Short mmCIF file of C-alpha atoms and ligand atoms in Angstrom, two decimals:
data_model
loop_
_atom_site.label_atom_id
_atom_site.label_comp_id
_atom_site.label_asym_id
_atom_site.label_seq_id
_atom_site.Cartn_x
_atom_site.Cartn_y
_atom_site.Cartn_z
CA MET A 1 7.85 33.41 9.06
CA SER A 2 4.67 31.39 8.57
CA ILE A 3 4.87 27.61 8.58
CA PHE A 4 4.38 27.67 4.80
CA GLU A 5 7.36 30.00 4.39
CA LEU A 6 9.52 27.99 6.80
CA ASP A 7 8.75 24.81 4.90
CA LYS A 8 9.70 26.50 1.65
CA GLU A 9 12.97 27.68 3.17
CA TYR A 10 14.12 24.55 4.98
CA VAL A 11 12.33 21.41 3.76
CA ALA A 12 13.43 19.76 0.51
CA ALA A 13 10.91 20.73 -2.11
CA THR A 14 9.88 17.18 -3.06
CA TYR A 15 6.19 17.62 -2.21
CA LYS A 16 3.55 19.85 -3.67
CA ARG A 17 1.50 20.42 -0.52
CA PHE A 18 -1.99 21.80 -0.16
CA PRO A 19 -2.15 24.99 1.93
CA VAL A 20 -3.44 23.24 5.06
CA GLU A 21 -1.58 22.92 8.37
CA ILE A 22 -2.93 20.06 10.46
CA THR A 23 -2.41 20.46 14.18
CA SER A 24 -4.40 17.55 15.62
CA GLY A 25 -7.33 15.29 14.96
CA LYS A 26 -9.87 12.85 16.34
CA GLY A 27 -11.16 9.82 14.49
CA SER A 28 -11.72 10.76 10.85
CA VAL A 29 -11.51 14.50 11.42
CA TYR A 30 -8.40 16.67 11.33
CA TYR A 31 -8.21 20.08 12.99
CA GLY A 32 -6.40 22.76 11.01
CA ALA A 33 -4.32 25.67 12.30
CA ASP A 34 -6.87 27.82 10.45
CA GLY A 35 -9.50 26.72 13.00
CA LYS A 36 -11.29 24.59 10.40
CA GLU A 37 -12.33 20.94 10.66
CA TYR A 38 -11.45 18.62 7.80
CA ILE A 39 -13.10 15.29 7.00
CA ASP A 40 -10.25 12.88 6.32
CA LEU A 41 -10.86 10.84 3.18
CA GLY A 42 -7.17 10.02 2.64
CA SER A 43 -5.95 8.74 6.04
CA GLY A 44 -2.41 9.90 5.31
CA ILE A 45 -2.41 7.86 2.06
CA GLY A 46 -4.04 4.77 3.48
CA VAL A 47 -2.02 4.80 6.70
CA ASN A 48 -4.24 5.88 9.61
CA ALA A 49 -6.33 2.70 9.43
CA PHE A 50 -8.34 3.58 12.56
CA GLY A 51 -8.12 7.34 12.18
CA VAL A 52 -6.48 9.66 14.69
CA GLY A 53 -6.29 9.14 18.45
CA ASP A 54 -7.98 5.72 18.55
CA GLU A 55 -8.01 4.78 22.25
CA GLU A 56 -7.05 1.12 21.88
CA TYR A 57 -4.28 2.01 19.45
CA LYS A 58 -2.89 4.68 21.76
CA LYS A 59 -2.92 2.21 24.64
CA ALA A 60 -0.90 -0.33 22.62
CA VAL A 61 1.63 2.25 21.44
CA ILE A 62 2.07 4.06 24.74
CA GLY A 63 2.17 0.74 26.61
CA GLN A 64 5.12 -0.41 24.51
CA LEU A 65 6.78 3.02 24.70
CA ASP A 66 6.67 2.69 28.48
CA LYS A 67 8.58 -0.61 28.25
CA VAL A 68 11.23 -0.10 25.55
CA GLN A 69 11.15 1.84 22.27
CA HIS A 70 13.98 0.11 20.38
CA THR A 71 16.56 -2.62 20.90
CA SER A 72 18.08 -3.44 17.45
CA ASN A 73 17.80 -6.86 15.88
CA LEU A 74 20.59 -8.26 18.04
CA TYR A 75 17.98 -9.21 20.67
CA TYR A 76 14.45 -10.59 20.79
CA THR A 77 11.33 -8.52 21.49
CA GLU A 78 7.84 -9.89 21.85
CA PRO A 79 5.83 -7.50 19.60
CA CYS A 80 7.99 -8.32 16.56
CA VAL A 81 7.65 -12.07 17.01
CA LYS A 82 3.92 -11.91 17.84
CA LEU A 83 3.23 -9.75 14.79
CA ALA A 84 5.09 -12.15 12.51
CA GLU A 85 3.08 -15.03 13.99
CA LEU A 86 -0.23 -13.18 13.52
CA LEU A 87 0.62 -12.22 9.92
CA CYS A 88 1.41 -15.85 9.11
CA GLU A 89 -1.68 -17.19 10.90
CA ARG A 90 -3.97 -14.80 9.06
CA THR A 91 -2.49 -15.48 5.62
CA GLY A 92 -1.06 -19.00 5.53
CA MET A 93 2.37 -17.52 4.85
CA LYS A 94 5.46 -18.75 6.70
CA ARG A 95 7.93 -16.04 7.66
CA VAL A 96 8.20 -12.26 7.82
CA PHE A 97 11.01 -9.75 7.35
CA PHE A 98 10.30 -6.34 8.88
CA GLY A 99 11.50 -3.00 7.52
CA ASN A 100 10.12 0.53 7.73
CA SER A 101 8.35 1.35 4.49
CA GLY A 102 6.67 -0.04 1.41
CA ALA A 103 9.77 0.48 -0.69
CA GLU A 104 11.85 -1.46 1.81
CA ALA A 105 9.30 -4.29 1.88
CA ASN A 106 9.48 -4.48 -1.92
CA GLU A 107 13.30 -4.36 -1.89
CA CYS A 108 13.20 -7.40 0.38
CA ALA A 109 10.73 -9.20 -1.91
CA ILE A 110 13.01 -8.56 -4.89
CA LYS A 111 16.05 -9.79 -2.99
CA ALA A 112 14.13 -12.91 -1.91
CA ALA A 113 13.20 -13.70 -5.53
CA ARG A 114 16.71 -13.07 -6.79
CA LYS A 115 18.38 -15.19 -4.13
CA TYR A 116 15.87 -18.01 -4.61
CA ALA A 117 16.42 -17.99 -8.37
CA ASP A 118 20.20 -17.67 -8.10
CA GLU A 119 20.39 -20.76 -5.91
CA LYS A 120 17.81 -22.75 -7.85
CA LYS A 121 18.41 -21.73 -11.46
CA GLY A 122 21.77 -19.95 -11.59
CA SER A 123 23.11 -16.42 -11.49
CA ASP A 124 21.76 -15.45 -14.93
CA CYS A 125 18.19 -15.85 -13.64
CA PHE A 126 17.57 -12.46 -12.06
CA THR A 127 14.97 -10.51 -14.05
CA ILE A 128 11.87 -9.28 -12.24
CA ILE A 129 8.78 -8.71 -14.38
CA THR A 130 6.36 -6.00 -13.24
CA LEU A 131 3.39 -4.23 -14.82
CA VAL A 132 3.21 -1.07 -16.87
CA ASN A 133 1.63 1.73 -14.78
CA SER A 134 2.63 0.07 -11.51
CA PHE A 135 4.11 1.81 -8.47
CA HIS A 136 6.49 0.02 -6.12
CA GLY A 137 8.48 2.76 -4.34
CA ARG A 138 11.14 5.48 -4.62
CA THR A 139 14.44 3.71 -3.99
CA LEU A 140 16.47 3.20 -7.15
CA THR A 141 15.55 -0.50 -7.27
CA THR A 142 11.83 -0.08 -6.56
CA LEU A 143 11.82 2.80 -9.08
CA ALA A 144 13.23 0.34 -11.61
CA ALA A 145 10.37 -1.98 -10.66
CA THR A 146 7.86 0.84 -11.10
CA GLY A 147 6.39 0.70 -14.60
CA GLN A 148 6.04 4.46 -15.15
CA ASP A 149 8.73 6.27 -17.13
CA LYS A 150 8.01 9.66 -15.56
CA PHE A 151 9.58 8.41 -12.30
CA HIS A 152 12.70 7.12 -14.09
CA GLU A 153 13.85 10.22 -15.93
CA LEU A 154 16.76 12.07 -14.27
CA PHE A 155 17.73 9.12 -12.07
CA ARG A 156 19.30 6.71 -14.53
CA PRO A 157 21.02 4.33 -14.41
CA LEU A 158 18.44 2.43 -12.38
CA THR A 159 18.99 -1.08 -11.04
CA PRO A 160 19.11 -3.37 -14.08
CA GLY A 161 17.01 -6.51 -14.50
CA PHE A 162 13.45 -5.15 -14.61
CA VAL A 163 10.97 -5.64 -17.43
CA HIS A 164 7.46 -4.13 -17.59
CA VAL A 165 4.52 -5.79 -19.33
CA PRO A 166 1.00 -4.39 -19.87
CA ALA A 167 -1.53 -5.50 -17.23
CA GLY A 168 -4.07 -8.02 -18.46
CA ASP A 169 -2.07 -9.19 -21.50
CA LEU A 170 -1.21 -12.82 -20.76
CA GLU A 171 0.58 -13.34 -24.08
CA ALA A 172 2.89 -10.38 -23.41
CA PHE A 173 3.66 -11.82 -19.99
CA LYS A 174 4.49 -15.27 -21.39
CA LYS A 175 6.63 -13.76 -24.13
CA ALA A 176 8.59 -11.73 -21.56
CA CYS A 177 9.11 -14.90 -19.52
CA GLU A 178 10.43 -16.77 -22.55
CA GLU A 179 12.77 -13.91 -23.44
CA THR A 180 14.13 -13.07 -19.98
CA ASN A 181 14.08 -16.26 -17.85
CA PRO A 182 12.71 -14.27 -14.89
CA ALA A 183 13.35 -14.84 -11.20
CA GLY A 184 10.07 -13.27 -10.14
CA PHE A 185 6.92 -11.37 -11.01
CA LEU A 186 5.60 -8.48 -8.89
CA MET A 187 2.21 -6.79 -9.21
CA GLU A 188 -0.48 -4.79 -7.39
CA CYS A 189 -3.98 -6.30 -7.69
CA ILE A 190 -5.29 -2.72 -7.85
CA GLN A 191 -2.79 -0.20 -9.16
CA GLY A 192 -3.09 2.58 -6.59
CA GLU A 193 -0.79 5.40 -7.69
CA GLY A 194 -1.49 4.32 -11.27
CA GLY A 195 -5.08 5.57 -10.93
CA VAL A 196 -6.91 2.96 -8.78
CA LEU A 197 -7.00 0.48 -11.66
CA PRO A 198 -8.02 -3.10 -10.81
CA VAL A 199 -6.10 -5.78 -12.71
CA ASP A 200 -8.25 -8.43 -14.44
CA ALA A 201 -9.03 -11.37 -12.13
CA ASP A 202 -8.55 -14.07 -14.79
CA TYR A 203 -5.18 -12.56 -15.67
CA ILE A 204 -4.07 -12.63 -12.04
CA ARG A 205 -5.05 -16.31 -11.71
CA ALA A 206 -3.43 -17.25 -15.03
CA VAL A 207 -0.15 -15.53 -14.15
CA ARG A 208 -0.17 -17.21 -10.72
CA LYS A 209 -0.57 -20.59 -12.44
CA TYR A 210 2.16 -19.89 -14.99
CA CYS A 211 4.58 -18.82 -12.25
CA ASP A 212 3.83 -22.06 -10.39
CA GLU A 213 4.50 -24.16 -13.46
CA HIS A 214 7.77 -22.35 -14.21
CA ASP A 215 9.04 -21.89 -10.65
CA ILE A 216 8.91 -18.09 -10.92
CA VAL A 217 8.45 -16.31 -7.58
CA PHE A 218 4.96 -14.75 -7.68
CA MET A 219 4.83 -11.59 -5.56
CA ILE A 220 1.96 -9.25 -4.70
CA ASP A 221 2.54 -5.66 -3.62
CA GLU A 222 -0.04 -5.14 -0.86
CA VAL A 223 1.48 -1.90 0.37
CA GLN A 224 -1.64 0.14 -0.44
CA THR A 225 -4.25 -2.61 -0.97
CA GLY A 226 -3.41 -4.53 2.22
CA ASN A 227 -4.60 -4.58 5.81
CA GLY A 228 -8.33 -4.46 5.13
CA ARG A 229 -8.32 -1.62 2.64
CA THR A 230 -10.22 -3.45 -0.13
CA GLY A 231 -12.65 -5.37 2.10
CA LYS A 232 -10.40 -8.43 2.42
CA LEU A 233 -7.40 -8.61 4.73
CA TYR A 234 -5.13 -8.64 1.63
CA SER A 235 -6.34 -7.93 -1.88
CA TYR A 236 -5.05 -11.23 -3.34
CA MET A 237 -7.71 -12.92 -1.17
CA HIS A 238 -10.36 -11.69 -3.63
CA PHE A 239 -8.93 -14.04 -6.25
CA ASP A 240 -8.58 -17.36 -4.44
CA ILE A 241 -4.83 -17.44 -4.92
CA GLN A 242 -1.82 -17.62 -2.63
CA PRO A 243 1.30 -15.59 -3.50
CA ASP A 244 4.84 -16.82 -2.85
CA VAL A 245 5.64 -13.41 -1.34
CA PHE A 246 3.64 -10.33 -0.48
CA SER A 247 4.83 -6.96 0.74
CA THR A 248 2.82 -4.61 2.87
CA ALA A 249 3.26 -1.32 4.74
CA LYS A 250 1.08 1.84 4.78
CA GLY A 251 -1.90 0.92 7.02
CA LEU A 252 -0.28 -2.00 8.83
CA ALA A 253 0.85 -0.06 11.91
CA GLY A 254 -1.97 2.49 11.73
CA GLY A 255 0.32 5.53 11.42
CA LEU A 256 3.74 4.39 12.57
CA PRO A 257 6.47 3.41 10.09
CA ILE A 258 6.60 -0.27 9.21
CA GLY A 259 7.11 -2.48 6.19
CA ALA A 260 6.71 -6.24 6.04
CA CYS A 261 7.88 -8.70 3.44
CA VAL A 262 5.86 -11.86 4.00
CA LEU A 263 7.38 -15.08 2.68
CA GLY A 264 5.41 -18.16 1.67
CA GLU A 265 6.39 -21.83 1.56
CA LYS A 266 8.51 -21.56 -1.60
CA VAL A 267 10.90 -18.94 -0.26
CA LYS A 268 10.53 -19.29 3.50
CA ASN A 269 14.13 -20.50 3.90
CA VAL A 270 15.71 -18.18 1.37
CA PHE A 271 17.31 -15.81 3.88
CA GLY A 272 20.05 -16.71 6.33
CA PRO A 273 21.98 -14.56 8.83
CA GLY A 274 23.56 -11.56 7.12
CA ASP A 275 21.52 -11.80 3.90
CA HIS A 276 19.37 -8.80 4.73
CA GLY A 277 18.75 -6.38 7.57
CA SER A 278 17.36 -3.08 8.78
CA THR A 279 18.32 -1.16 11.93
CA PHE A 280 14.77 -0.10 12.75
CA GLY A 281 13.13 -3.20 11.26
CA GLY A 282 10.81 -4.94 13.72
CA ASN A 283 10.80 -1.90 15.99
CA PRO A 284 8.75 -2.88 19.05
CA VAL A 285 6.57 0.26 19.09
CA SER A 286 5.70 -0.11 15.40
CA CYS A 287 5.05 -3.82 15.89
CA ALA A 288 2.86 -3.25 18.98
CA ALA A 289 0.93 -0.70 16.92
CA ALA A 290 0.53 -3.19 14.07
CA LEU A 291 -0.62 -5.92 16.45
CA SER A 292 -3.34 -3.58 17.69
CA ILE A 293 -4.45 -2.80 14.12
CA LEU A 294 -4.18 -6.27 12.57
CA SER A 295 -5.94 -8.05 15.42
CA ARG A 296 -8.95 -5.75 14.97
CA ILE A 297 -9.25 -6.23 11.20
CA ASP A 298 -11.80 -9.03 11.58
CA ASP A 299 -14.75 -10.14 9.45
CA THR A 300 -17.07 -7.52 10.96
CA LEU A 301 -14.65 -4.72 10.11
CA LEU A 302 -14.02 -6.11 6.61
CA GLU A 303 -17.77 -6.31 5.93
CA SER A 304 -18.16 -2.70 7.06
CA VAL A 305 -15.38 -1.67 4.64
CA THR A 306 -17.24 -3.38 1.79
CA ARG A 307 -20.53 -1.79 2.85
CA LYS A 308 -18.98 1.69 3.03
CA GLY A 309 -17.49 1.19 -0.43
CA ARG A 310 -20.99 0.45 -1.70
CA LEU A 311 -22.29 3.55 0.07
CA VAL A 312 -19.82 5.71 -1.87
CA HIS A 313 -21.12 4.16 -5.10
CA GLU A 314 -24.75 4.79 -4.07
CA LEU A 315 -23.98 8.42 -3.28
CA LEU A 316 -21.86 9.21 -6.34
CA ASP A 317 -22.70 6.84 -9.22
CA GLY A 318 -24.54 8.70 -11.96
CA ARG A 319 -24.27 12.11 -10.29
CA PRO A 320 -23.66 15.04 -12.63
CA GLY A 321 -19.92 15.53 -13.09
CA ILE A 322 -19.05 11.99 -11.94
CA GLU A 323 -18.01 9.70 -14.80
CA SER A 324 -17.06 6.45 -13.10
CA ILE A 325 -15.71 4.88 -9.92
CA THR A 326 -13.09 2.12 -9.81
CA GLY A 327 -11.56 0.15 -6.96
CA LEU A 328 -12.71 -2.08 -4.13
CA GLY A 329 -13.80 -1.50 -0.55
CA LEU A 330 -12.44 1.82 0.69
CA MET A 331 -9.83 2.16 -2.07
CA LEU A 332 -11.73 4.11 -4.70
CA GLY A 333 -10.84 6.23 -7.72
CA ILE A 334 -13.43 8.68 -9.01
CA ARG A 335 -13.21 9.94 -12.58
CA THR A 336 -14.75 13.39 -12.77
CA VAL A 337 -15.70 15.51 -15.76
CA LYS A 338 -13.78 18.46 -14.31
CA PRO A 339 -10.02 17.97 -13.79
CA ALA A 340 -9.58 15.94 -10.59
CA GLY A 341 -7.12 18.50 -9.20
CA GLU A 342 -9.81 21.20 -9.35
CA VAL A 343 -12.34 18.97 -7.59
CA VAL A 344 -9.86 18.13 -4.81
CA ALA A 345 -8.85 21.78 -4.33
CA ALA A 346 -12.52 22.80 -4.09
CA ALA A 347 -13.25 19.97 -1.64
CA ILE A 348 -10.36 21.05 0.61
CA GLU A 349 -11.73 24.56 0.56
CA LYS A 350 -14.99 23.08 1.88
CA GLY A 351 -13.33 21.00 4.60
CA VAL A 352 -12.91 17.61 2.94
CA LEU A 353 -9.52 16.00 2.23
CA PRO A 354 -9.58 13.49 -0.65
CA LEU A 355 -6.46 12.38 -2.53
CA LEU A 356 -5.46 12.35 -6.16
CA ALA A 357 -4.32 9.35 -8.20
CA LYS A 358 -3.26 10.31 -11.71
CA ASP A 359 -6.38 11.88 -13.24
CA LYS A 360 -8.79 10.67 -10.56
CA VAL A 361 -10.04 11.77 -7.17
CA ARG A 362 -8.91 9.00 -4.82
CA LEU A 363 -10.57 8.02 -1.55
CA LEU A 364 -8.66 6.05 1.11
CA PRO A 365 -10.54 7.03 4.29
CA PRO A 366 -9.86 5.48 7.69
CA LEU A 367 -11.38 1.98 7.70
CA ASN A 368 -13.54 2.89 10.69
CA ILE A 369 -14.85 6.21 9.32
CA PRO A 370 -18.46 6.65 10.48
CA GLU A 371 -20.94 6.30 7.61
CA GLU A 372 -22.47 9.75 8.27
CA LEU A 373 -19.06 11.39 7.92
CA LEU A 374 -18.24 9.43 4.76
CA ALA A 375 -21.63 10.43 3.32
CA LYS A 376 -21.05 14.08 4.22
CA GLY A 377 -17.62 13.98 2.53
CA CYS A 378 -19.06 12.35 -0.60
CA LYS A 379 -21.85 14.93 -0.79
CA ILE A 380 -19.30 17.73 -0.76
CA ILE A 381 -17.19 15.98 -3.43
CA ALA A 382 -20.33 15.61 -5.56
CA GLU A 383 -21.06 19.34 -5.19
CA CYS A 384 -17.48 20.20 -6.12
CA ALA A 385 -17.60 17.90 -9.16
CA GLU A 386 -20.86 19.33 -10.51
C1 PLP B 401 3.02 3.69 -1.28
C2 PLP B 401 3.40 2.49 -2.06
C3 PLP B 401 4.71 1.99 -2.07
C4 PLP B 401 5.85 2.71 -1.39
O1 PLP B 401 5.69 2.77 -0.01
P1 PLP B 401 6.62 3.75 0.86
O2 PLP B 401 6.22 3.44 2.27
O3 PLP B 401 6.30 5.15 0.44
O4 PLP B 401 8.02 3.38 0.57
C5 PLP B 401 4.95 0.83 -2.74
N1 PLP B 401 3.98 0.17 -3.39
C6 PLP B 401 2.72 0.61 -3.42
C7 PLP B 401 1.67 -0.17 -4.15
C8 PLP B 401 2.38 1.79 -2.77
O5 PLP B 401 1.13 2.25 -2.82
#
């Protein structure tokens, strides 16, 4: 049987895959079993921050693998502690809980808000407000947080205590707060799975202020937008605000599983022994990988991300078949005249791998993609969109 047939037979059918088998890669290029080369404009959904086979990354990962690959959280390991320290130093946050995925990082954020509110305001203060069209993960609780009904159907009852308000509507947010006495508010600054939709900057600042005034835990989901993706280390840094909690995952460990729930001053002491846990959380190989990635996301790299985002605009804005481009840095959503699915399928045929986000072509290339390769990929997308 071919690999496609074997997958169909034995792997749960939760993914609609493109007919490409990737066998290896180098940098921002994947090699297919079909002998073709593919320009990677998706980086495994914003995960392979420095592409494939980055030498420094490999050294960090293999170096840790040579020492010890796992110990459990019963003992101390250096990579976990050093990564928590670096995350706090780079963000002004205070403590970190490590898990293995974005959903797990958000679960922890929700638990932090609920425990904080329970202790401070009583057990009837538990609601979490999130935005319509958001995406926060696939567990039953993060699905409840996700403001898109299509993910909810068939899985009810979801975790209770979640309310969704439209992004950008401050009055709707305030009304929901008055009606539900919320423990916390969780949002993405750019809704990724929702179609690469930036949330209004004034709204973000106003909600931050309101949460401060009402002691509501203000949480940013940086799972997709984080770790340099938008041209800042974390996307909230575009808005001159500090969250009480942020979650991150995807690109943090450059291709190994990790999730981090990063706690600020307000909630830094919320968790005690036994309140939360994760067998693999803080895994030393993942944390060594993340240390290698995070320590290299410096100002020079962030400026290059911004510059490459501009390059995509220069190459695609106003081209026939291209309607608009949203997003920041190297997190971009392209609205095409043709259905986005058709454009992506045609691009794959021509050796370029972009992503989809709702009705848009989405680009999340490796942060260090060479400009020539990015330009080549954009040119092919433009041809496919014409
Ligand atoms: C991908 C994503 C998640 C879920 O992350 P997993 O690692 O798949 O659990 C949560 N929030 C946002 C904004 C995401 O983009």
